[in-house]
Amino acid sequence: MKLTNEGIKDRKVWEEKGYKLPGYDREKMVERTKENPTWVHFGAGNIFRAFQANVVEKLLDEGVTDTGLIVAEGYDYEIVEKYNRPCDNLSILATLKADGTVEKSVVGSIAESCILDEENEKEIERLREIFRKPSLQMVSFTITEKGYKTRAYMNKVVGLLLERYKAGSLPVSIVSMDNCSHNGDKLKEAVVEIAGEWVESGKCDKGFVDYINNPKLIAFPLTMIDKITPRPDDTVKAMLVEDGVEGAEPIVTTKHTYVANFVNAEETEYLVVEDLFPNGRPQLEKGGIIFTDRETVDKTEKMKVCTCLNPLHTALAIFGCLLGYTTIHDEMDDADLKRLVTRLGKEEGMKVVVDPKVLSPFEFLDAVLTKRLPNPFMPDTPQRIACDTSQKLPIRFGETIKAYRKQSELSTDSLQVVPLVLAGYLRYLEGIDDEGREFEQSPDPLLDELKALSPEDVLKREDVFGVNLYEDNLARRVLEIYSDMKGNGNVRKKLEKI
């Protein structure tokens, strides 16, 4: 079973092993997409393959659209050279369901893969040609927040937008789908800054900056995305190999990207997009993507980041490291930890949750607690989630504390789990687990600085907690819980007690 155009022609072999194959004429789709592209995506990584490409796959199968996607990679060219092109841009998606079943499908919606390399004339010219096409409606990104700060990458993107400007100031929507706050604004800031410098240096005329700043021509919508796509998992690989799939062994590129002809992901996914598309857009709402206004996108992000997912993740990360866990789903089998995150979300967070209306906070939280965190197929680790904790605490816990202080009928004195987690963080900074063993703390820009401070001084850091914890009884209560947690076995005892 070879994942190529030729290899999937023998449909019976694939379907007998439980794989869903493209139900449309892929050859014609590729032809149409190359001639009149509507959507180009930068970032050929796992989330794109598991989410956006799969949404388009559904729409192609249902006849809602007849064009696919073009993907471009601007950081790790080996992804395109070693996976996309040898596989004719086909991909296997293994959806790992919470009930233990696996849904296997071959995704064929990627019509073409490009390399964003200005030193390769053939590659860059193809992208310029795509950007000159009037049919192009959307240019999207999953390149991580760091990507917008990477000058070389953004220069290349702005170069392509200059081509679109020169082709007649053609409209398009530039959409960040990265998991960071106000992603569209961050992307616009990077693009506008470079364009401004180019005008000053005489590389282009002032009309280019006017073009980028004209919302009727160029839009930078905000989005909220949520889907867990870990790197290729060994158990999934073994299952595919047993089926007879060739080439399932992941490749590690020289830039340390894990890439394979399959991607594994959870079934739950959310993408909420500000509906700003000056050149129109595909009917992606028929694939489950929610289009709404700016304020609502903002609210969905706050709901997720401040209440329904991220605080729970951080709590499990901290206590997972202290109690010697190496997977999140194993932590959800621990009665104390399950109660910890359930109370954190359902009791303490829900009292001040921001309700965006387009998604129910109660249903979202319920999916997190019953499907997503306990999913045995999702090999996420507390150690990975504990990265950069000092940068995450202000939004994940500080906003809840602010909301409790703001509402007259609430008091931070009623919070039990939030101070427990903050005390757990002080204990985490010691680098000694509950059995007295040293553990390696995850990378964090403030780690060494905070470790050198006394617990009292750590709690004075408003940049870490987002609020002044000494304004009420919180700091005192956190220090009391932390004191009770010192010594072997006492993290567990305090967890059980609270």
Short mmCIF file of C-alpha atoms in Angstrom, two decimals:
data_model
loop_
_atom_site.label_atom_id
_atom_site.label_comp_id
_atom_site.label_asym_id
_atom_site.label_seq_id
_atom_site.Cartn_x
_atom_site.Cartn_y
_atom_site.Cartn_z
CA MET A 1 0.00 0.00 0.00
CA LYS A 2 1.96 2.96 -1.33
CA LEU A 3 0.69 6.47 -0.60
CA THR A 4 0.86 7.92 -4.13
CA ASN A 5 -1.65 8.68 -6.89
CA GLU A 6 -0.80 5.31 -8.45
CA GLY A 7 -0.84 3.49 -5.11
CA ILE A 8 -4.38 4.50 -4.15
CA LYS A 9 -5.84 3.47 -7.50
CA ASP A 10 -6.24 0.00 -6.01
CA ARG A 11 -9.09 1.27 -3.83
CA LYS A 12 -10.24 -2.17 -2.72
CA VAL A 13 -6.97 -2.92 -0.85
CA TRP A 14 -7.15 0.36 1.09
CA GLU A 15 -10.87 0.20 1.79
CA GLU A 16 -10.65 -3.39 3.07
CA LYS A 17 -8.16 -2.16 5.68
CA GLY A 18 -10.63 0.55 6.77
CA TYR A 19 -9.25 3.62 4.96
CA LYS A 20 -11.62 6.23 3.56
CA LEU A 21 -10.32 7.44 0.16
CA PRO A 22 -11.07 10.66 -1.77
CA GLY A 23 -14.47 10.35 -3.45
CA TYR A 24 -13.92 13.07 -6.06
CA ASP A 25 -11.87 13.28 -9.28
CA ARG A 26 -8.57 14.33 -7.75
CA GLU A 27 -6.78 14.81 -11.06
CA LYS A 28 -9.34 17.40 -12.20
CA MET A 29 -9.32 19.07 -8.76
CA VAL A 30 -5.51 19.49 -8.93
CA GLU A 31 -5.76 20.94 -12.43
CA ARG A 32 -8.47 23.44 -11.43
CA THR A 33 -6.62 24.48 -8.25
CA LYS A 34 -3.36 25.14 -10.07
CA GLU A 35 -5.16 27.19 -12.72
CA ASN A 36 -7.41 29.18 -10.32
CA PRO A 37 -6.10 28.89 -6.75
CA THR A 38 -8.37 30.17 -3.98
CA TRP A 39 -6.43 29.25 -0.81
CA VAL A 40 -2.69 29.17 -0.14
CA HIS A 41 -1.49 28.02 3.28
CA PHE A 42 1.98 28.64 4.76
CA GLY A 43 3.21 26.00 7.22
CA ALA A 44 3.10 22.39 5.99
CA GLY A 45 2.98 20.98 9.52
CA ASN A 46 0.75 18.49 11.33
CA ILE A 47 -2.05 20.83 12.40
CA PHE A 48 -2.58 22.00 8.82
CA ARG A 49 -2.69 18.43 7.52
CA ALA A 50 -5.03 17.24 10.29
CA PHE A 51 -7.36 20.23 10.35
CA GLN A 52 -7.53 22.70 7.45
CA ALA A 53 -6.68 20.14 4.74
CA ASN A 54 -9.24 17.73 6.18
CA VAL A 55 -11.99 20.37 6.24
CA VAL A 56 -11.39 21.02 2.52
CA GLU A 57 -11.34 17.24 1.92
CA LYS A 58 -14.87 16.97 3.36
CA LEU A 59 -16.08 19.85 1.19
CA LEU A 60 -14.57 18.27 -1.94
CA ASP A 61 -16.23 14.95 -1.12
CA GLU A 62 -19.59 16.67 -0.62
CA GLY A 63 -19.27 18.71 -3.81
CA VAL A 64 -19.39 22.02 -1.90
CA THR A 65 -16.10 23.08 -3.52
CA ASP A 66 -14.17 21.88 -6.55
CA THR A 67 -10.77 23.39 -5.73
CA GLY A 68 -8.30 22.29 -3.09
CA LEU A 69 -5.40 23.88 -1.24
CA ILE A 70 -1.89 24.89 -2.12
CA VAL A 71 0.57 24.52 0.73
CA ALA A 72 3.86 26.41 1.00
CA GLU A 73 6.73 25.78 3.41
CA GLY A 74 9.06 28.66 4.22
CA TYR A 75 11.11 27.28 7.10
CA ASP A 76 11.84 23.56 6.68
CA TYR A 77 11.98 22.81 2.94
CA GLU A 78 12.67 19.12 3.59
CA ILE A 79 9.01 18.63 4.60
CA VAL A 80 8.00 19.31 0.99
CA GLU A 81 10.99 17.51 -0.56
CA LYS A 82 10.86 14.37 1.59
CA TYR A 83 7.16 13.97 2.33
CA ASN A 84 4.77 16.09 0.23
CA ARG A 85 6.12 15.54 -3.26
CA PRO A 86 7.12 11.84 -2.98
CA CYS A 87 3.56 11.17 -1.70
CA ASP A 88 1.91 13.26 -4.47
CA ASN A 89 0.70 15.56 -1.65
CA LEU A 90 -1.50 12.80 -0.22
CA SER A 91 -1.64 12.32 3.53
CA ILE A 92 -3.06 9.73 5.94
CA LEU A 93 -5.06 11.15 8.83
CA ALA A 94 -5.46 8.90 11.89
CA THR A 95 -8.17 10.44 14.08
CA LEU A 96 -7.72 9.13 17.61
CA LYS A 97 -11.07 8.97 19.33
CA ALA A 98 -11.59 9.03 23.08
CA ASP A 99 -13.42 5.67 22.96
CA GLY A 100 -10.22 4.03 21.72
CA THR A 101 -11.20 3.69 18.05
CA VAL A 102 -9.14 5.07 15.18
CA GLU A 103 -10.64 6.55 12.03
CA LYS A 104 -8.26 6.29 9.05
CA SER A 105 -8.57 8.40 5.92
CA VAL A 106 -6.46 9.43 2.97
CA VAL A 107 -6.63 13.22 2.53
CA GLY A 108 -6.15 14.40 -1.06
CA SER A 109 -7.16 18.08 -0.82
CA ILE A 110 -3.60 19.43 -1.13
CA ALA A 111 -3.25 20.07 -4.86
CA GLU A 112 0.30 21.41 -4.87
CA SER A 113 3.20 22.00 -2.49
CA CYS A 114 5.56 24.94 -2.88
CA ILE A 115 8.82 26.05 -1.29
CA LEU A 116 9.13 29.66 -0.16
CA ASP A 117 12.79 30.08 -1.09
CA GLU A 118 13.82 33.28 -2.86
CA GLU A 119 17.16 31.74 -3.77
CA ASN A 120 15.39 29.08 -5.83
CA GLU A 121 14.07 30.98 -8.86
CA LYS A 122 11.76 28.21 -10.08
CA GLU A 123 10.14 27.74 -6.65
CA ILE A 124 9.65 31.44 -5.86
CA GLU A 125 8.40 32.24 -9.36
CA ARG A 126 5.61 29.67 -8.98
CA LEU A 127 4.47 31.34 -5.75
CA ARG A 128 4.63 34.78 -7.38
CA GLU A 129 2.47 33.44 -10.19
CA ILE A 130 -0.10 32.16 -7.64
CA PHE A 131 -0.15 35.55 -5.86
CA ARG A 132 -0.84 37.32 -9.16
CA LYS A 133 -4.02 35.23 -9.72
CA PRO A 134 -7.30 37.19 -9.25
CA SER A 135 -8.96 33.98 -7.95
CA LEU A 136 -6.86 33.91 -4.74
CA GLN A 137 -9.12 34.62 -1.76
CA MET A 138 -7.18 33.54 1.30
CA VAL A 139 -3.55 33.24 2.43
CA SER A 140 -3.34 31.50 5.80
CA PHE A 141 -0.57 30.62 8.24
CA THR A 142 0.33 28.06 10.90
CA ILE A 143 3.98 29.02 11.42
CA THR A 144 3.85 29.55 15.24
CA GLU A 145 3.94 32.95 16.93
CA LYS A 146 7.73 33.06 16.46
CA GLY A 147 7.20 32.98 12.69
CA TYR A 148 5.82 36.54 12.66
CA LYS A 149 8.93 37.76 14.43
CA THR A 150 11.24 35.94 12.00
CA ARG A 151 12.38 38.67 9.67
CA ALA A 152 13.56 36.44 6.83
CA TYR A 153 10.21 34.60 6.67
CA MET A 154 8.09 37.75 6.78
CA ASN A 155 10.26 39.45 4.13
CA LYS A 156 9.44 36.62 1.73
CA VAL A 157 5.71 36.87 2.46
CA VAL A 158 5.71 40.65 1.95
CA GLY A 159 7.55 40.08 -1.35
CA LEU A 160 4.64 37.94 -2.53
CA LEU A 161 2.09 40.57 -1.45
CA LEU A 162 4.08 43.12 -3.48
CA GLU A 163 3.52 40.87 -6.53
CA ARG A 164 -0.24 40.97 -5.85
CA TYR A 165 -0.12 44.76 -5.55
CA LYS A 166 1.78 45.08 -8.85
CA ALA A 167 -0.78 42.79 -10.53
CA GLY A 168 -3.44 45.45 -9.93
CA SER A 169 -3.92 45.85 -6.14
CA LEU A 170 -5.89 42.59 -6.05
CA PRO A 171 -7.89 41.90 -2.86
CA VAL A 172 -7.09 39.00 -0.49
CA SER A 173 -7.46 38.00 3.16
CA ILE A 174 -4.28 37.25 5.15
CA VAL A 175 -5.28 34.87 7.94
CA SER A 176 -3.16 33.80 10.89
CA MET A 177 -4.40 30.46 12.23
CA ASP A 178 -1.72 30.23 14.88
CA ASN A 179 -2.60 29.63 18.50
CA CYS A 180 -1.70 33.05 19.86
CA SER A 181 -3.68 36.01 21.15
CA HIS A 182 -4.75 38.59 18.55
CA ASN A 183 -2.90 36.64 15.87
CA GLY A 184 -4.24 38.73 12.97
CA ASP A 185 -2.96 41.94 14.56
CA LYS A 186 0.50 40.42 15.11
CA LEU A 187 0.65 39.33 11.46
CA LYS A 188 -0.49 42.75 10.20
CA GLU A 189 2.07 44.52 12.40
CA ALA A 190 4.91 42.46 10.91
CA VAL A 191 3.74 43.00 7.32
CA VAL A 192 3.11 46.76 7.69
CA GLU A 193 6.49 47.35 9.35
CA ILE A 194 8.41 45.66 6.52
CA ALA A 195 6.34 47.34 3.80
CA GLY A 196 6.99 50.75 5.40
CA GLU A 197 10.74 50.11 5.42
CA TRP A 198 10.64 49.05 1.78
CA VAL A 199 8.93 52.31 0.78
CA GLU A 200 11.57 54.31 2.70
CA SER A 201 14.42 52.45 1.02
CA GLY A 202 12.88 52.90 -2.43
CA LYS A 203 12.18 49.21 -2.95
CA CYS A 204 8.52 50.00 -3.77
CA ASP A 205 6.18 53.00 -3.96
CA LYS A 206 3.99 54.35 -1.14
CA GLY A 207 0.92 52.88 -2.81
CA PHE A 208 2.03 49.45 -1.52
CA VAL A 209 1.64 50.53 2.12
CA ASP A 210 -1.73 52.12 1.29
CA TYR A 211 -2.78 48.82 -0.32
CA ILE A 212 -1.83 46.79 2.76
CA ASN A 213 -3.61 49.26 5.07
CA ASN A 214 -6.81 49.32 3.00
CA PRO A 215 -9.27 46.86 4.65
CA LYS A 216 -11.35 46.78 1.45
CA LEU A 217 -8.36 45.19 -0.29
CA ILE A 218 -6.33 43.43 2.40
CA ALA A 219 -7.84 41.99 5.60
CA PHE A 220 -6.09 40.47 8.62
CA PRO A 221 -8.87 38.64 10.52
CA LEU A 222 -8.46 37.37 14.07
CA THR A 223 -8.92 33.63 14.63
CA MET A 224 -9.13 31.19 17.53
CA ILE A 225 -7.86 27.69 16.77
CA ASP A 226 -7.89 24.65 19.02
CA LYS A 227 -6.79 21.15 18.05
CA ILE A 228 -4.15 18.87 19.54
CA THR A 229 -1.87 17.28 16.93
CA PRO A 230 1.16 15.64 18.56
CA ARG A 231 4.07 14.45 16.45
CA PRO A 232 3.71 11.06 14.68
CA ASP A 233 3.03 8.40 17.32
CA ASP A 234 4.75 4.99 17.35
CA THR A 235 1.55 3.04 18.09
CA VAL A 236 -0.17 4.64 15.09
CA LYS A 237 2.88 3.94 12.93
CA ALA A 238 2.83 0.27 14.01
CA MET A 239 -0.86 0.02 13.12
CA LEU A 240 -0.26 1.46 9.62
CA VAL A 241 2.75 -0.79 9.03
CA GLU A 242 0.64 -3.81 10.02
CA ASP A 243 -2.00 -2.67 7.50
CA GLY A 244 0.72 -2.73 4.83
CA VAL A 245 1.30 1.02 4.37
CA GLU A 246 4.77 1.76 3.00
CA GLY A 247 6.87 4.68 4.24
CA ALA A 248 5.14 5.16 7.61
CA GLU A 249 8.51 5.51 9.37
CA PRO A 250 8.81 9.19 10.44
CA ILE A 251 11.68 11.23 8.99
CA VAL A 252 13.51 13.69 11.23
CA THR A 253 14.67 16.61 9.11
CA THR A 254 17.95 18.45 9.68
CA LYS A 255 15.83 21.15 11.37
CA HIS A 256 14.46 18.49 13.78
CA THR A 257 10.93 18.38 12.34
CA TYR A 258 9.25 14.98 12.72
CA VAL A 259 7.41 14.24 9.51
CA ALA A 260 5.70 11.12 8.17
CA ASN A 261 3.17 10.19 5.52
CA PHE A 262 0.57 10.13 8.32
CA VAL A 263 -0.55 12.55 11.00
CA ASN A 264 -2.38 11.61 14.21
CA ALA A 265 -4.78 13.97 15.94
CA GLU A 266 -7.69 14.16 18.35
CA GLU A 267 -11.20 14.40 16.89
CA THR A 268 -12.18 17.61 18.69
CA GLU A 269 -11.36 20.80 16.79
CA TYR A 270 -12.43 24.43 16.76
CA LEU A 271 -11.63 27.26 14.36
CA VAL A 272 -13.43 30.58 14.84
CA VAL A 273 -12.64 33.24 12.22
CA GLU A 274 -13.44 36.95 11.98
CA ASP A 275 -15.44 37.19 8.75
CA LEU A 276 -13.30 39.64 6.74
CA PHE A 277 -12.75 38.43 3.18
CA PRO A 278 -12.53 41.23 0.59
CA ASN A 279 -12.22 38.73 -2.29
CA GLY A 280 -14.86 36.29 -0.99
CA ARG A 281 -14.06 32.92 0.60
CA PRO A 282 -14.79 29.19 0.32
CA GLN A 283 -17.90 27.92 2.16
CA LEU A 284 -15.82 26.61 5.05
CA GLU A 285 -18.72 26.95 7.50
CA LYS A 286 -20.07 23.77 5.84
CA GLY A 287 -16.94 22.05 7.17
CA GLY A 288 -17.51 23.20 10.75
CA ILE A 289 -15.45 26.43 10.77
CA ILE A 290 -17.28 29.27 12.56
CA PHE A 291 -17.31 32.73 10.97
CA THR A 292 -18.29 35.63 13.20
CA ASP A 293 -17.34 39.17 14.28
CA ARG A 294 -14.12 40.35 15.93
CA GLU A 295 -15.55 40.65 19.43
CA THR A 296 -16.86 37.07 19.35
CA VAL A 297 -13.48 35.67 18.22
CA ASP A 298 -11.94 37.52 21.16
CA LYS A 299 -14.48 35.99 23.54
CA THR A 300 -13.91 32.43 22.29
CA GLU A 301 -10.19 32.87 22.88
CA LYS A 302 -10.76 34.17 26.42
CA MET A 303 -13.16 31.30 27.15
CA LYS A 304 -10.55 28.74 26.11
CA VAL A 305 -7.39 30.38 27.46
CA CYS A 306 -8.74 31.77 30.75
CA THR A 307 -11.22 29.07 31.79
CA CYS A 308 -12.05 25.99 29.75
CA LEU A 309 -8.74 24.47 28.60
CA ASN A 310 -5.45 26.22 29.25
CA PRO A 311 -5.70 26.63 33.07
CA LEU A 312 -6.54 22.92 33.34
CA HIS A 313 -3.53 22.05 31.17
CA THR A 314 -1.19 24.14 33.33
CA ALA A 315 -2.54 22.62 36.56
CA LEU A 316 -1.93 19.12 35.17
CA ALA A 317 1.53 20.14 33.93
CA ILE A 318 2.64 21.40 37.34
CA PHE A 319 1.26 18.50 39.39
CA GLY A 320 2.23 15.97 36.72
CA CYS A 321 5.87 16.98 37.10
CA LEU A 322 5.62 16.92 40.91
CA LEU A 323 3.96 13.49 41.00
CA GLY A 324 6.12 11.80 38.37
CA TYR A 325 3.59 11.50 35.53
CA THR A 326 4.72 11.43 31.90
CA THR A 327 1.37 11.59 30.09
CA ILE A 328 -1.68 13.82 30.55
CA HIS A 329 -4.15 10.96 30.03
CA ASP A 330 -2.57 8.98 32.90
CA GLU A 331 -3.08 12.01 35.15
CA MET A 332 -6.79 11.92 34.32
CA ASP A 333 -6.88 8.37 35.76
CA ASP A 334 -5.68 9.84 39.08
CA ALA A 335 -8.83 10.62 41.11
CA ASP A 336 -7.25 13.61 42.91
CA LEU A 337 -5.96 15.24 39.72
CA LYS A 338 -9.22 14.63 37.89
CA ARG A 339 -11.11 16.30 40.74
CA LEU A 340 -8.57 19.14 40.73
CA VAL A 341 -9.17 20.11 37.09
CA THR A 342 -12.92 19.42 37.26
CA ARG A 343 -13.29 21.83 40.19
CA LEU A 344 -10.94 24.35 38.59
CA GLY A 345 -13.08 24.48 35.45
CA LYS A 346 -16.62 23.75 36.59
CA GLU A 347 -16.67 25.49 39.97
CA GLU A 348 -14.07 28.26 40.03
CA GLY A 349 -13.70 29.14 36.36
CA MET A 350 -17.32 28.92 35.24
CA LYS A 351 -18.40 31.63 37.71
CA VAL A 352 -16.47 34.20 35.66
CA VAL A 353 -16.31 32.56 32.21
CA VAL A 354 -16.66 34.75 29.10
CA ASP A 355 -19.51 33.25 27.04
CA PRO A 356 -18.98 33.85 23.29
CA LYS A 357 -22.44 32.36 22.42
CA VAL A 358 -21.14 30.70 19.20
CA LEU A 359 -19.60 27.96 21.36
CA SER A 360 -21.05 26.80 24.69
CA PRO A 361 -18.45 27.07 27.50
CA PHE A 362 -20.17 24.18 29.31
CA GLU A 363 -20.02 21.87 26.28
CA PHE A 364 -16.44 22.95 25.48
CA LEU A 365 -15.32 22.24 29.07
CA ASP A 366 -17.21 18.95 29.15
CA ALA A 367 -15.39 17.81 25.96
CA VAL A 368 -12.06 18.78 27.55
CA LEU A 369 -12.77 16.79 30.74
CA THR A 370 -14.44 13.73 29.21
CA LYS A 371 -12.90 13.35 25.73
CA ARG A 372 -9.74 15.36 25.27
CA LEU A 373 -7.63 15.17 28.43
CA PRO A 374 -8.41 11.46 29.18
CA ASN A 375 -7.84 10.33 25.56
CA PRO A 376 -5.32 7.45 25.86
CA PHE A 377 -4.28 7.94 22.23
CA MET A 378 -3.09 11.51 22.79
CA PRO A 379 0.47 11.13 24.07
CA ASP A 380 0.79 14.70 25.38
CA THR A 381 3.10 15.22 28.35
CA PRO A 382 3.00 17.47 31.42
CA GLN A 383 6.67 18.27 30.69
CA ARG A 384 5.79 19.74 27.26
CA ILE A 385 2.90 21.78 28.65
CA ALA A 386 5.08 23.04 31.55
CA CYS A 387 7.28 24.93 29.04
CA ASP A 388 7.15 28.72 29.54
CA THR A 389 4.77 28.46 32.53
CA SER A 390 5.83 31.89 33.82
CA GLN A 391 4.55 33.39 30.56
CA LYS A 392 1.24 31.52 30.76
CA LEU A 393 0.15 32.13 34.37
CA PRO A 394 -0.96 35.80 33.92
CA ILE A 395 -3.62 34.97 31.34
CA ARG A 396 -4.52 31.46 32.59
CA PHE A 397 -4.99 32.42 36.25
CA GLY A 398 -4.50 36.19 36.59
CA GLU A 399 -7.63 36.93 34.53
CA THR A 400 -9.79 34.73 36.79
CA ILE A 401 -8.43 36.44 39.89
CA LYS A 402 -9.16 39.87 38.35
CA ALA A 403 -12.73 38.79 37.54
CA TYR A 404 -13.32 37.57 41.13
CA ARG A 405 -12.03 40.88 42.49
CA LYS A 406 -14.19 42.89 40.09
CA GLN A 407 -17.52 41.21 40.92
CA SER A 408 -19.02 42.38 44.20
CA GLU A 409 -20.79 39.06 44.85
CA LEU A 410 -17.53 37.09 44.53
CA SER A 411 -14.38 36.99 46.65
CA THR A 412 -10.97 35.41 46.06
CA ASP A 413 -11.33 33.98 49.59
CA SER A 414 -13.72 31.40 48.08
CA LEU A 415 -11.04 30.17 45.64
CA GLN A 416 -9.53 26.84 46.74
CA VAL A 417 -8.04 25.32 43.59
CA VAL A 418 -6.42 28.44 42.09
CA PRO A 419 -4.23 29.07 45.19
CA LEU A 420 -3.43 25.33 45.29
CA VAL A 421 -2.11 25.48 41.70
CA LEU A 422 -0.06 28.64 42.42
CA ALA A 423 1.42 26.94 45.51
CA GLY A 424 2.14 23.92 43.30
CA TYR A 425 4.08 26.25 40.99
CA LEU A 426 6.25 27.45 43.90
CA ARG A 427 6.89 23.80 44.76
CA TYR A 428 7.66 23.06 41.07
CA LEU A 429 10.34 25.78 41.09
CA GLU A 430 12.27 23.71 43.67
CA GLY A 431 12.87 21.01 41.03
CA ILE A 432 12.24 18.25 43.60
CA ASP A 433 9.25 15.95 43.15
CA ASP A 434 6.93 14.61 45.86
CA GLU A 435 9.20 11.62 46.45
CA GLY A 436 12.26 13.79 46.95
CA ARG A 437 13.79 13.13 43.52
CA GLU A 438 15.20 15.86 41.36
CA PHE A 439 13.42 16.43 38.05
CA GLU A 440 14.36 18.54 35.06
CA GLN A 441 12.19 21.61 34.82
CA SER A 442 10.89 22.55 31.37
CA PRO A 443 12.42 25.47 29.44
CA ASP A 444 11.16 28.87 30.59
CA PRO A 445 12.74 32.31 30.03
CA LEU A 446 12.32 33.27 33.73
CA LEU A 447 13.14 29.89 35.29
CA ASP A 448 16.63 30.67 36.66
CA GLU A 449 15.57 34.13 37.83
CA LEU A 450 12.51 32.85 39.74
CA LYS A 451 14.40 29.89 41.26
CA ALA A 452 16.85 32.36 42.81
CA LEU A 453 14.05 34.23 44.64
CA SER A 454 12.32 33.40 47.91
CA PRO A 455 8.72 32.13 47.56
CA GLU A 456 7.50 35.44 49.05
CA ASP A 457 9.37 37.39 46.38
CA VAL A 458 8.19 35.13 43.55
CA LEU A 459 4.60 35.95 44.56
CA LYS A 460 5.40 39.68 44.32
CA ARG A 461 6.02 39.32 40.57
CA GLU A 462 2.98 40.87 38.89
CA ASP A 463 4.55 40.06 35.50
CA VAL A 464 4.29 36.35 36.40
CA PHE A 465 0.81 36.30 37.96
CA GLY A 466 -0.84 39.17 36.12
CA VAL A 467 -2.04 40.70 39.41
CA ASN A 468 -0.78 41.80 42.82
CA LEU A 469 -1.37 38.68 44.94
CA TYR A 470 -0.70 40.71 48.11
CA GLU A 471 -3.73 42.94 47.44
CA ASP A 472 -5.93 40.50 49.36
CA ASN A 473 -5.39 37.21 51.21
CA LEU A 474 -4.24 35.22 48.17
CA ALA A 475 -0.47 35.49 48.67
CA ARG A 476 -0.77 34.50 52.35
CA ARG A 477 -2.97 31.51 51.50
CA VAL A 478 -0.67 30.39 48.66
CA LEU A 479 2.34 30.50 51.02
CA GLU A 480 0.45 28.47 53.66
CA ILE A 481 -0.42 25.76 51.11
CA TYR A 482 3.15 25.79 49.78
CA SER A 483 4.52 25.38 53.32
CA ASP A 484 2.25 22.33 53.84
CA MET A 485 3.53 20.84 50.55
CA LYS A 486 7.20 20.83 51.54
CA GLY A 487 8.77 17.47 52.24
CA ASN A 488 8.17 14.02 50.79
CA GLY A 489 4.56 12.93 50.19
CA ASN A 490 3.06 16.24 51.23
CA VAL A 491 2.05 17.40 47.74
CA ARG A 492 -0.23 14.35 47.54
CA LYS A 493 -1.55 14.90 51.06
CA LYS A 494 -2.44 18.53 50.38
CA LEU A 495 -4.00 17.63 47.04
CA GLU A 496 -6.17 14.99 48.74
CA LYS A 497 -7.16 17.42 51.49
CA ILE A 498 -8.19 20.26 49.16
#
